Amino acid sequence: MTVGPAAPRLIDRGELLAALDRAAARKVTIISAPAGSGKTSLLRAWAHQPGRPHQLAVVSVQRDQHDAQQFWLALLDAVRHASATAGRAEPQAATPDFNAPAMVDRVLSELADARGGMTLVIDDLHELNSPEALHQLTRLLMNLPPNVHAMLATRRDVRLRLHQLRLAGQLAEIRAADLRFSEHETRELLDASGIALSAAGAALLHQRTEGWAAGLRLAAISLAGHPDPERFVAEFSGSDRTVAEYLIAEMLDRRPAGVQDLLLRTSLLDRVNGELADVLTGRPGSERILLELEDANAFVESLDPERTWFRYHRLFGDLLRLELRRTLPAEVPALHRRAAEWFIQQGQVVDAIRHTQAAGDWPDAARLLADHSFSLTLDGQAQTMQALVRAFPPGADHSELALVRAMGDLAQGRLDEAAAHLAVAETYAGTTPPGRRRRLQVAIASLKLSLARRRGHLAGVIEQARFLASPVTGPSDEDIALGSDLRAVALMNLGTVEAWSLGLPDAERHLREGAVLAREIGRPYLEVGCLAQLAFAYIFHGAAMPKIQAFATTQRRCREAIALAERYGWGTEPVIAPALMTLAGTMVWLGEFDQGEQWLRRTERALQTDTGPDIRLLLHQAAAILHAGRGRRHEALEEFGAAEHLASQLEGSQALASQMTGWLLATQARLGRPGEARARLAALDDEQAGSGEIRNARAAICLAEGDPSGALGALHDVLDGTAPVLGYTTVIEAHLLAGLAHRELGDQRAANQAAERALALADSDRLVLPFAMTGARELLEALPQHETAHAALLGDILDVLHGSSPAAQEQSSLPPAEQLSPGELRVLRYLPTNLSRPEIAGELSVSVNTVNTHVRSIYAKLQVRDRSSAVQRARELRLLAAGRTR
């Protein structure tokens, strides 16, 4: 079966192509004209001219596109394929935290790297219903590299602020009048189509269509083989729409019944393939018909090189749908249901929901949207979800949509509205059939945990945590039915809340399981989120258990999470902020203040689009301890104040609140304001005042007031282990404060013992910050070098307190191949001391042979022959502090 007479071939519109060539010499060309004006055909003809030097990156905006991310990912993919860098660039994946400015920068970078220039073609721009996407597109167009030109095709003018380009003569505009066929071109089109029409008939056809490309094309199709072409031309007239309806009716009437039926039944689709067309027509063989229709140039075009997906010309599709509603109105809902069922089987949820809505099956549409809301959010389709919600009839009571609305509110930081919608969803979930109840309950509990973390109200969600902890982690049949995306999100939210509330063993387990599941199901965003929170959780677990090198492990985990995020271009996104901030914090604790500051700045960039106060609180706290470690107490107090202000916005107590409050009080006291610190101290409740962190602060206040005995009394319960503490760093701080108190009392022996105990606790992780924050420089300098078992750490700490960085991190003067290994660096720290090699081995808990091996390697890399020369050379390279004995 054939599809009917062939449509006219494209003719050479030389003058219009020349105009487009001239326009291409400017930065941007806008082709704005109504449907059927020939915009797409013109772009194709221009692109396929022989000798076209530029690479072409072509994007067609999907119908009714609401999400900026989908548009920009498609644009980036088109640019990479055009420049043949798709295989070398980092992979792309959707994310709920889309950073549009960063994406524009990435596209601009790819365009700048394109060799030989590139033309960026964006078709159907009028379908882009995202103000954010249009705003960023303006930025892209205003900053195109010199070798790049952009062409935009649209049915109507869109809101792009390109007046500067227009004033600079860098904007070309082609309008409907420019696209209209001349009478001469009309004659050429008829001749090329083999249509015998008199000069008067051709002139009349041009007059009736007013040179409208779609009208002439339809007329040529209808005229081919018509028994009386002259009468046909004389009988139709009217507006573009009237002409199109008339001509499409003529074209359909002349095609076989099977082709007519396929065109009408599939017209309700934005795109169609052979299998889907077979489903809607109830007959096989649709793919062959679609291929023949495209070959006949009958307003059908393929969307992929393999010619498996097709779409109808927008005007053609609109008029076909009008004819479908006129001729087969009773079958339209059933066709939508068949399409929805096919799309859901293919995992194309948005199309399935749209067709379910079009069928009028609103309860089913609400169920589909609620069940897939987590997956759609992860796919970066939050705005599409909200558009689907708005498509429901006003006033309709679909309680399942409360879950979707809660997700939207949570993403926008509207926490009260999110809580209200979650309450509605929770009430509704209790009345649903058991088969769906579990899914809704898991979704609601997961969102409640996310809301609680944002508010800091962790105590109120214990039941949600208990509910999720058991079913989410075990892959039972019921849990698998929940959907892998939902399970992975629930694990991430559960582990995150547990980490923030310091339920650490469970936090690590759930975050690990979430990361593994996310990797299995191909959700890198969730994997990054779990790994980032896992690093955050581990540092406090490690801080509570000394001598396990928690900080080194934490840094490794942070860098693994950051590397994965950077692989997908998320190196400064909110999802990776916990790892960035934790890495910054560990750098500060280790005395690497410059590096810590760099990572804090990167954390700030990652949090520019984050609306919650929770992690910003920790950012201010990290900045505060950085300033305190550098001795900048006024700046530290300001940052502690900002953290305290954010804490006041959070509901319930924070696990880290005592530590932050203690540091704030101690900083006030050290600034000579112990009275203010005492007043704040008196306002604390008994539980918080009894914590080790606050007891340390009370000791710092006593020292500032000249009461060292009072300080020792405040520290008693911390030092004997009866006061609750956040981690062993609090105990290190307590020993240092006790040492300062003993020194004030004139008991140098007790002061030295306290300093030695602090060094012993800090040595496993080589911590520096507690010594800097407490102002322990004179205490440490008074410690006899030959009496300490921690001479290397003592030297590092004194380096920092005198303004240097720890030697372990300074190897920039050595070539990469000659940099010392971590083991060699540990041995190097002991070379300036009087310890023998066996004694060094004992300090490091390694064999003497290992020490000998490291020493030989150190000598070779530093190009020296003895111990004293190695120390001198290491100091020259800033691997050891210069001029001081350890």
PDB file of N, CA, C and O in Angstrom, residues 492-545:
ATOM      1  N   MET A 492      18.843   7.728  52.112  1.00  0.00           N
ATOM      2  CA  MET A 492      19.661   8.932  52.223  1.00  0.00           C
ATOM      3  C   MET A 492      19.096   9.874  53.288  1.00  0.00           C
ATOM      4  O   MET A 492      19.843  10.380  54.143  1.00  0.00           O
ATOM      5  N   ASN A 493      17.783  10.096  53.268  1.00  0.00           N
ATOM      6  CA  ASN A 493      17.188  10.998  54.250  1.00  0.00           C
ATOM      7  C   ASN A 493      17.294  10.430  55.665  1.00  0.00           C
ATOM      8  O   ASN A 493      17.543  11.159  56.626  1.00  0.00           O
ATOM      9  N   LEU A 494      17.090   9.118  55.784  1.00  0.00           N
ATOM     10  CA  LEU A 494      17.186   8.477  57.096  1.00  0.00           C
ATOM     11  C   LEU A 494      18.607   8.605  57.647  1.00  0.00           C
ATOM     12  O   LEU A 494      18.811   9.012  58.798  1.00  0.00           O
ATOM     13  N   GLY A 495      19.596   8.244  56.844  1.00  0.00           N
ATOM     14  CA  GLY A 495      20.976   8.324  57.296  1.00  0.00           C
ATOM     15  C   GLY A 495      21.403   9.744  57.604  1.00  0.00           C
ATOM     16  O   GLY A 495      22.167   9.987  58.549  1.00  0.00           O
ATOM     17  N   THR A 496      20.896  10.702  56.822  1.00  0.00           N
ATOM     18  CA  THR A 496      21.245  12.101  57.064  1.00  0.00           C
ATOM     19  C   THR A 496      20.732  12.576  58.411  1.00  0.00           C
ATOM     20  O   THR A 496      21.456  13.213  59.192  1.00  0.00           O
ATOM     21  N   VAL A 497      19.476  12.267  58.719  1.00  0.00           N
ATOM     22  CA  VAL A 497      18.904  12.672  60.008  1.00  0.00           C
ATOM     23  C   VAL A 497      19.640  11.975  61.150  1.00  0.00           C
ATOM     24  O   VAL A 497      19.923  12.583  62.196  1.00  0.00           O
ATOM     25  N   GLU A 498      19.966  10.704  60.970  1.00  0.00           N
ATOM     26  CA  GLU A 498      20.698   9.985  62.010  1.00  0.00           C
ATOM     27  C   GLU A 498      22.081  10.595  62.227  1.00  0.00           C
ATOM     28  O   GLU A 498      22.561  10.673  63.365  1.00  0.00           O
ATOM     29  N   ALA A 499      22.710  11.045  61.147  1.00  0.00           N
ATOM     30  CA  ALA A 499      24.024  11.675  61.288  1.00  0.00           C
ATOM     31  C   ALA A 499      23.911  12.990  62.050  1.00  0.00           C
ATOM     32  O   ALA A 499      24.728  13.289  62.926  1.00  0.00           O
ATOM     33  N   TRP A 500      22.898  13.771  61.728  1.00  0.00           N
ATOM     34  CA  TRP A 500      22.736  15.062  62.391  1.00  0.00           C
ATOM     35  C   TRP A 500      22.365  14.891  63.866  1.00  0.00           C
ATOM     36  O   TRP A 500      22.681  15.742  64.688  1.00  0.00           O
ATOM     37  N   SER A 501      21.666  13.809  64.173  1.00  0.00           N
ATOM     38  CA  SER A 501      21.297  13.576  65.571  1.00  0.00           C
ATOM     39  C   SER A 501      22.347  12.717  66.276  1.00  0.00           C
ATOM     40  O   SER A 501      22.167  12.323  67.414  1.00  0.00           O
ATOM     41  N   LEU A 502      23.446  12.416  65.541  1.00  0.00           N
ATOM     42  CA  LEU A 502      24.562  11.629  66.050  1.00  0.00           C
ATOM     43  C   LEU A 502      24.161  10.214  66.431  1.00  0.00           C
ATOM     44  O   LEU A 502      24.724   9.617  67.334  1.00  0.00           O
ATOM     45  N   GLY A 503      23.187   9.643  65.734  1.00  0.00           N
ATOM     46  CA  GLY A 503      22.915   8.211  65.845  1.00  0.00           C
ATOM     47  C   GLY A 503      23.824   7.500  64.874  1.00  0.00           C
ATOM     48  O   GLY A 503      23.392   6.875  63.917  1.00  0.00           O
ATOM     49  N   LEU A 504      25.129   7.601  65.098  1.00  0.00           N
ATOM     50  CA  LEU A 504      26.124   7.409  64.058  1.00  0.00           C
ATOM     51  C   LEU A 504      26.252   6.011  63.490  1.00  0.00           C
ATOM     52  O   LEU A 504      26.389   5.861  62.290  1.00  0.00           O
ATOM     53  N   PRO A 505      26.279   4.957  64.293  1.00  0.00           N
ATOM     54  CA  PRO A 505      26.409   3.631  63.661  1.00  0.00           C
ATOM     55  C   PRO A 505      25.315   3.364  62.640  1.00  0.00           C
ATOM     56  O   PRO A 505      25.588   2.876  61.538  1.00  0.00           O
ATOM     57  N   ASP A 506      24.071   3.686  62.984  1.00  0.00           N
ATOM     58  CA  ASP A 506      22.984   3.491  62.030  1.00  0.00           C
ATOM     59  C   ASP A 506      23.115   4.438  60.846  1.00  0.00           C
ATOM     60  O   ASP A 506      22.788   4.074  59.714  1.00  0.00           O
ATOM     61  N   ALA A 507      23.566   5.642  61.090  1.00  0.00           N
ATOM     62  CA  ALA A 507      23.732   6.603  60.002  1.00  0.00           C
ATOM     63  C   ALA A 507      24.693   6.059  58.953  1.00  0.00           C
ATOM     64  O   ALA A 507      24.408   6.090  57.757  1.00  0.00           O
ATOM     65  N   GLU A 508      25.830   5.568  59.400  1.00  0.00           N
ATOM     66  CA  GLU A 508      26.808   5.031  58.448  1.00  0.00           C
ATOM     67  C   GLU A 508      26.229   3.859  57.664  1.00  0.00           C
ATOM     68  O   GLU A 508      26.403   3.754  56.449  1.00  0.00           O
ATOM     69  N   ARG A 509      25.551   2.960  58.365  1.00  0.00           N
ATOM     70  CA  ARG A 509      24.995   1.774  57.694  1.00  0.00           C
ATOM     71  C   ARG A 509      23.979   2.181  56.632  1.00  0.00           C
ATOM     72  O   ARG A 509      24.023   1.696  55.490  1.00  0.00           O
ATOM     73  N   HIS A 510      23.064   3.063  56.986  1.00  0.00           N
ATOM     74  CA  HIS A 510      22.017   3.429  56.032  1.00  0.00           C
ATOM     75  C   HIS A 510      22.571   4.247  54.867  1.00  0.00           C
ATOM     76  O   HIS A 510      22.135   4.077  53.724  1.00  0.00           O
ATOM     77  N   LEU A 511      23.518   5.124  55.143  1.00  0.00           N
ATOM     78  CA  LEU A 511      24.103   5.903  54.056  1.00  0.00           C
ATOM     79  C   LEU A 511      24.926   5.020  53.122  1.00  0.00           C
ATOM     80  O   LEU A 511      24.928   5.222  51.901  1.00  0.00           O
ATOM     81  N   ARG A 512      25.626   4.039  53.665  1.00  0.00           N
ATOM     82  CA  ARG A 512      26.353   3.089  52.809  1.00  0.00           C
ATOM     83  C   ARG A 512      25.382   2.319  51.922  1.00  0.00           C
ATOM     84  O   ARG A 512      25.609   2.137  50.723  1.00  0.00           O
ATOM     85  N   GLU A 513      24.290   1.803  52.529  1.00  0.00           N
ATOM     86  CA  GLU A 513      23.301   1.053  51.754  1.00  0.00           C
ATOM     87  C   GLU A 513      22.676   1.937  50.680  1.00  0.00           C
ATOM     88  O   GLU A 513      22.429   1.488  49.552  1.00  0.00           O
ATOM     89  N   GLY A 514      22.403   3.184  51.037  1.00  0.00           N
ATOM     90  CA  GLY A 514      21.837   4.098  50.051  1.00  0.00           C
ATOM     91  C   GLY A 514      22.779   4.345  48.903  1.00  0.00           C
ATOM     92  O   GLY A 514      22.367   4.384  47.736  1.00  0.00           O
ATOM     93  N   ALA A 515      24.081   4.516  49.196  1.00  0.00           N
ATOM     94  CA  ALA A 515      25.060   4.743  48.135  1.00  0.00           C
ATOM     95  C   ALA A 515      25.176   3.541  47.209  1.00  0.00           C
ATOM     96  O   ALA A 515      25.251   3.677  45.978  1.00  0.00           O
ATOM     97  N   VAL A 516      25.187   2.346  47.790  1.00  0.00           N
ATOM     98  CA  VAL A 516      25.280   1.123  46.980  1.00  0.00           C
ATOM     99  C   VAL A 516      24.055   0.984  46.079  1.00  0.00           C
ATOM    100  O   VAL A 516      24.164   0.692  44.880  1.00  0.00           O
ATOM    101  N   LEU A 517      22.872   1.190  46.662  1.00  0.00           N
ATOM    102  CA  LEU A 517      21.645   1.084  45.871  1.00  0.00           C
ATOM    103  C   LEU A 517      21.625   2.134  44.767  1.00  0.00           C
ATOM    104  O   LEU A 517      21.253   1.832  43.615  1.00  0.00           O
ATOM    105  N   ALA A 518      22.010   3.362  45.096  1.00  0.00           N
ATOM    106  CA  ALA A 518      22.017   4.432  44.090  1.00  0.00           C
ATOM    107  C   ALA A 518      22.938   4.086  42.929  1.00  0.00           C
ATOM    108  O   ALA A 518      22.619   4.335  41.765  1.00  0.00           O
ATOM    109  N   ARG A 519      24.097   3.480  43.248  1.00  0.00           N
ATOM    110  CA  ARG A 519      25.018   3.088  42.178  1.00  0.00           C
ATOM    111  C   ARG A 519      24.399   1.990  41.316  1.00  0.00           C
ATOM    112  O   ARG A 519      24.529   2.003  40.088  1.00  0.00           O
ATOM    113  N   GLU A 520      23.712   1.055  41.945  1.00  0.00           N
ATOM    114  CA  GLU A 520      23.108  -0.060  41.207  1.00  0.00           C
ATOM    115  C   GLU A 520      22.024   0.411  40.254  1.00  0.00           C
ATOM    116  O   GLU A 520      21.855  -0.135  39.164  1.00  0.00           O
ATOM    117  N   ILE A 521      21.249   1.412  40.661  1.00  0.00           N
ATOM    118  CA  ILE A 521      20.112   1.854  39.836  1.00  0.00           C
ATOM    119  C   ILE A 521      20.463   3.043  38.952  1.00  0.00           C
ATOM    120  O   ILE A 521      19.601   3.587  38.268  1.00  0.00           O
ATOM    121  N   GLY A 522      21.749   3.449  38.954  1.00  0.00           N
ATOM    122  CA  GLY A 522      22.167   4.529  38.069  1.00  0.00           C
ATOM    123  C   GLY A 522      21.667   5.892  38.488  1.00  0.00           C
ATOM    124  O   GLY A 522      21.262   6.701  37.637  1.00  0.00           O
ATOM    125  N   ARG A 523      21.723   6.170  39.803  1.00  0.00           N
ATOM    126  CA  ARG A 523      21.322   7.483  40.314  1.00  0.00           C
ATOM    127  C   ARG A 523      22.541   8.147  40.965  1.00  0.00           C
ATOM    128  O   ARG A 523      22.683   8.152  42.179  1.00  0.00           O
ATOM    129  N   PRO A 524      23.444   8.712  40.161  1.00  0.00           N
ATOM    130  CA  PRO A 524      24.664   9.292  40.740  1.00  0.00           C
ATOM    131  C   PRO A 524      24.383  10.432  41.708  1.00  0.00           C
ATOM    132  O   PRO A 524      25.149  10.650  42.644  1.00  0.00           O
ATOM    133  N   TYR A 525      23.297  11.163  41.499  1.00  0.00           N
ATOM    134  CA  TYR A 525      22.978  12.259  42.425  1.00  0.00           C
ATOM    135  C   TYR A 525      22.762  11.719  43.833  1.00  0.00           C
ATOM    136  O   TYR A 525      23.274  12.282  44.815  1.00  0.00           O
ATOM    137  N   LEU A 526      22.010  10.628  43.958  1.00  0.00           N
ATOM    138  CA  LEU A 526      21.769  10.041  45.274  1.00  0.00           C
ATOM    139  C   LEU A 526      23.048   9.428  45.835  1.00  0.00           C
ATOM    140  O   LEU A 526      23.288   9.484  47.052  1.00  0.00           O
ATOM    141  N   GLU A 527      23.863   8.856  44.972  1.00  0.00           N
ATOM    142  CA  GLU A 527      25.125   8.291  45.450  1.00  0.00           C
ATOM    143  C   GLU A 527      26.016   9.389  46.022  1.00  0.00           C
ATOM    144  O   GLU A 527      26.603   9.240  47.103  1.00  0.00           O
ATOM    145  N   VAL A 528      26.106  10.500  45.319  1.00  0.00           N
ATOM    146  CA  VAL A 528      26.895  11.626  45.812  1.00  0.00           C
ATOM    147  C   VAL A 528      26.320  12.133  47.132  1.00  0.00           C
ATOM    148  O   VAL A 528      27.055  12.411  48.089  1.00  0.00           O
ATOM    149  N   GLY A 529      24.985  12.243  47.208  1.00  0.00           N
ATOM    150  CA  GLY A 529      24.361  12.721  48.435  1.00  0.00           C
ATOM    151  C   GLY A 529      24.659  11.827  49.617  1.00  0.00           C
ATOM    152  O   GLY A 529      24.965  12.307  50.717  1.00  0.00           O
ATOM    153  N   CYS A 530      24.577  10.520  49.406  1.00  0.00           N
ATOM    154  CA  CYS A 530      24.865   9.578  50.493  1.00  0.00           C
ATOM    155  C   CYS A 530      26.334   9.651  50.902  1.00  0.00           C
ATOM    156  O   CYS A 530      26.659   9.657  52.100  1.00  0.00           O
ATOM    157  N   LEU A 531      27.241   9.691  49.938  1.00  0.00           N
ATOM    158  CA  LEU A 531      28.667   9.732  50.250  1.00  0.00           C
ATOM    159  C   LEU A 531      29.043  11.029  50.957  1.00  0.00           C
ATOM    160  O   LEU A 531      29.891  11.037  51.862  1.00  0.00           O
ATOM    161  N   ALA A 532      28.435  12.140  50.549  1.00  0.00           N
ATOM    162  CA  ALA A 532      28.735  13.421  51.195  1.00  0.00           C
ATOM    163  C   ALA A 532      28.303  13.412  52.654  1.00  0.00           C
ATOM    164  O   ALA A 532      29.025  13.863  53.546  1.00  0.00           O
ATOM    165  N   GLN A 533      27.099  12.882  52.912  1.00  0.00           N
ATOM    166  CA  GLN A 533      26.622  12.816  54.285  1.00  0.00           C
ATOM    167  C   GLN A 533      27.400  11.762  55.082  1.00  0.00           C
ATOM    168  O   GLN A 533      27.587  11.906  56.292  1.00  0.00           O
ATOM    169  N   LEU A 534      27.864  10.714  54.417  1.00  0.00           N
ATOM    170  CA  LEU A 534      28.636   9.675  55.095  1.00  0.00           C
ATOM    171  C   LEU A 534      29.944  10.253  55.636  1.00  0.00           C
ATOM    172  O   LEU A 534      30.362   9.940  56.760  1.00  0.00           O
ATOM    173  N   ALA A 535      30.589  11.112  54.860  1.00  0.00           N
ATOM    174  CA  ALA A 535      31.815  11.756  55.334  1.00  0.00           C
ATOM    175  C   ALA A 535      31.520  12.638  56.539  1.00  0.00           C
ATOM    176  O   ALA A 535      32.275  12.656  57.519  1.00  0.00           O
ATOM    177  N   PHE A 536      30.408  13.358  56.478  1.00  0.00           N
ATOM    178  CA  PHE A 536      30.010  14.212  57.594  1.00  0.00           C
ATOM    179  C   PHE A 536      29.753  13.375  58.848  1.00  0.00           C
ATOM    180  O   PHE A 536      30.167  13.735  59.954  1.00  0.00           O
ATOM    181  N   ALA A 537      29.086  12.250  58.681  1.00  0.00           N
ATOM    182  CA  ALA A 537      28.758  11.404  59.829  1.00  0.00           C
ATOM    183  C   ALA A 537      30.003  10.811  60.445  1.00  0.00           C
ATOM    184  O   ALA A 537      30.142  10.741  61.671  1.00  0.00           O
ATOM    185  N   TYR A 538      30.945  10.386  59.616  1.00  0.00           N
ATOM    186  CA  TYR A 538      32.090   9.638  60.120  1.00  0.00           C
ATOM    187  C   TYR A 538      33.007  10.496  60.984  1.00  0.00           C
ATOM    188  O   TYR A 538      33.602  10.005  61.946  1.00  0.00           O
ATOM    189  N   ILE A 539      33.129  11.778  60.671  1.00  0.00           N
ATOM    190  CA  ILE A 539      34.069  12.595  61.414  1.00  0.00           C
ATOM    191  C   ILE A 539      33.667  12.678  62.882  1.00  0.00           C
ATOM    192  O   ILE A 539      34.502  12.651  63.786  1.00  0.00           O
ATOM    193  N   PHE A 540      32.359  12.722  63.172  1.00  0.00           N
ATOM    194  CA  PHE A 540      31.939  12.814  64.561  1.00  0.00           C
ATOM    195  C   PHE A 540      31.992  11.444  65.239  1.00  0.00           C
ATOM    196  O   PHE A 540      32.249  11.327  66.429  1.00  0.00           O
ATOM    197  N   HIS A 541      31.766  10.397  64.458  1.00  0.00           N
ATOM    198  CA  HIS A 541      31.956   9.056  65.002  1.00  0.00           C
ATOM    199  C   HIS A 541      33.413   8.863  65.398  1.00  0.00           C
ATOM    200  O   HIS A 541      33.732   8.393  66.489  1.00  0.00           O
ATOM    201  N   GLY A 542      34.315   9.277  64.497  1.00  0.00           N
ATOM    202  CA  GLY A 542      35.738   9.140  64.784  1.00  0.00           C
ATOM    203  C   GLY A 542      36.180  10.036  65.925  1.00  0.00           C
ATOM    204  O   GLY A 542      37.010   9.650  66.750  1.00  0.00           O
ATOM    205  N   ALA A 543      35.629  11.234  66.008  1.00  0.00           N
ATOM    206  CA  ALA A 543      36.031  12.152  67.061  1.00  0.00           C
ATOM    207  C   ALA A 543      35.657  11.623  68.430  1.00  0.00           C
ATOM    208  O   ALA A 543      36.257  11.979  69.437  1.00  0.00           O
ATOM    209  N   ALA A 544      34.647  10.751  68.467  1.00  0.00           N
ATOM    210  CA  ALA A 544      34.232  10.181  69.747  1.00  0.00           C
ATOM    211  C   ALA A 544      35.067   8.958  70.119  1.00  0.00           C
ATOM    212  O   ALA A 544      34.921   8.417  71.201  1.00  0.00           O
ATOM    213  N   MET A 545      35.943   8.500  69.226  1.00  0.00           N
ATOM    214  CA  MET A 545      36.737   7.295  69.475  1.00  0.00           C
ATOM    215  C   MET A 545      38.187   7.587  69.112  1.00  0.00           C
ATOM    216  O   MET A 545      38.560   7.556  67.939  1.00  0.00           O
TER     217      MET A 545
END
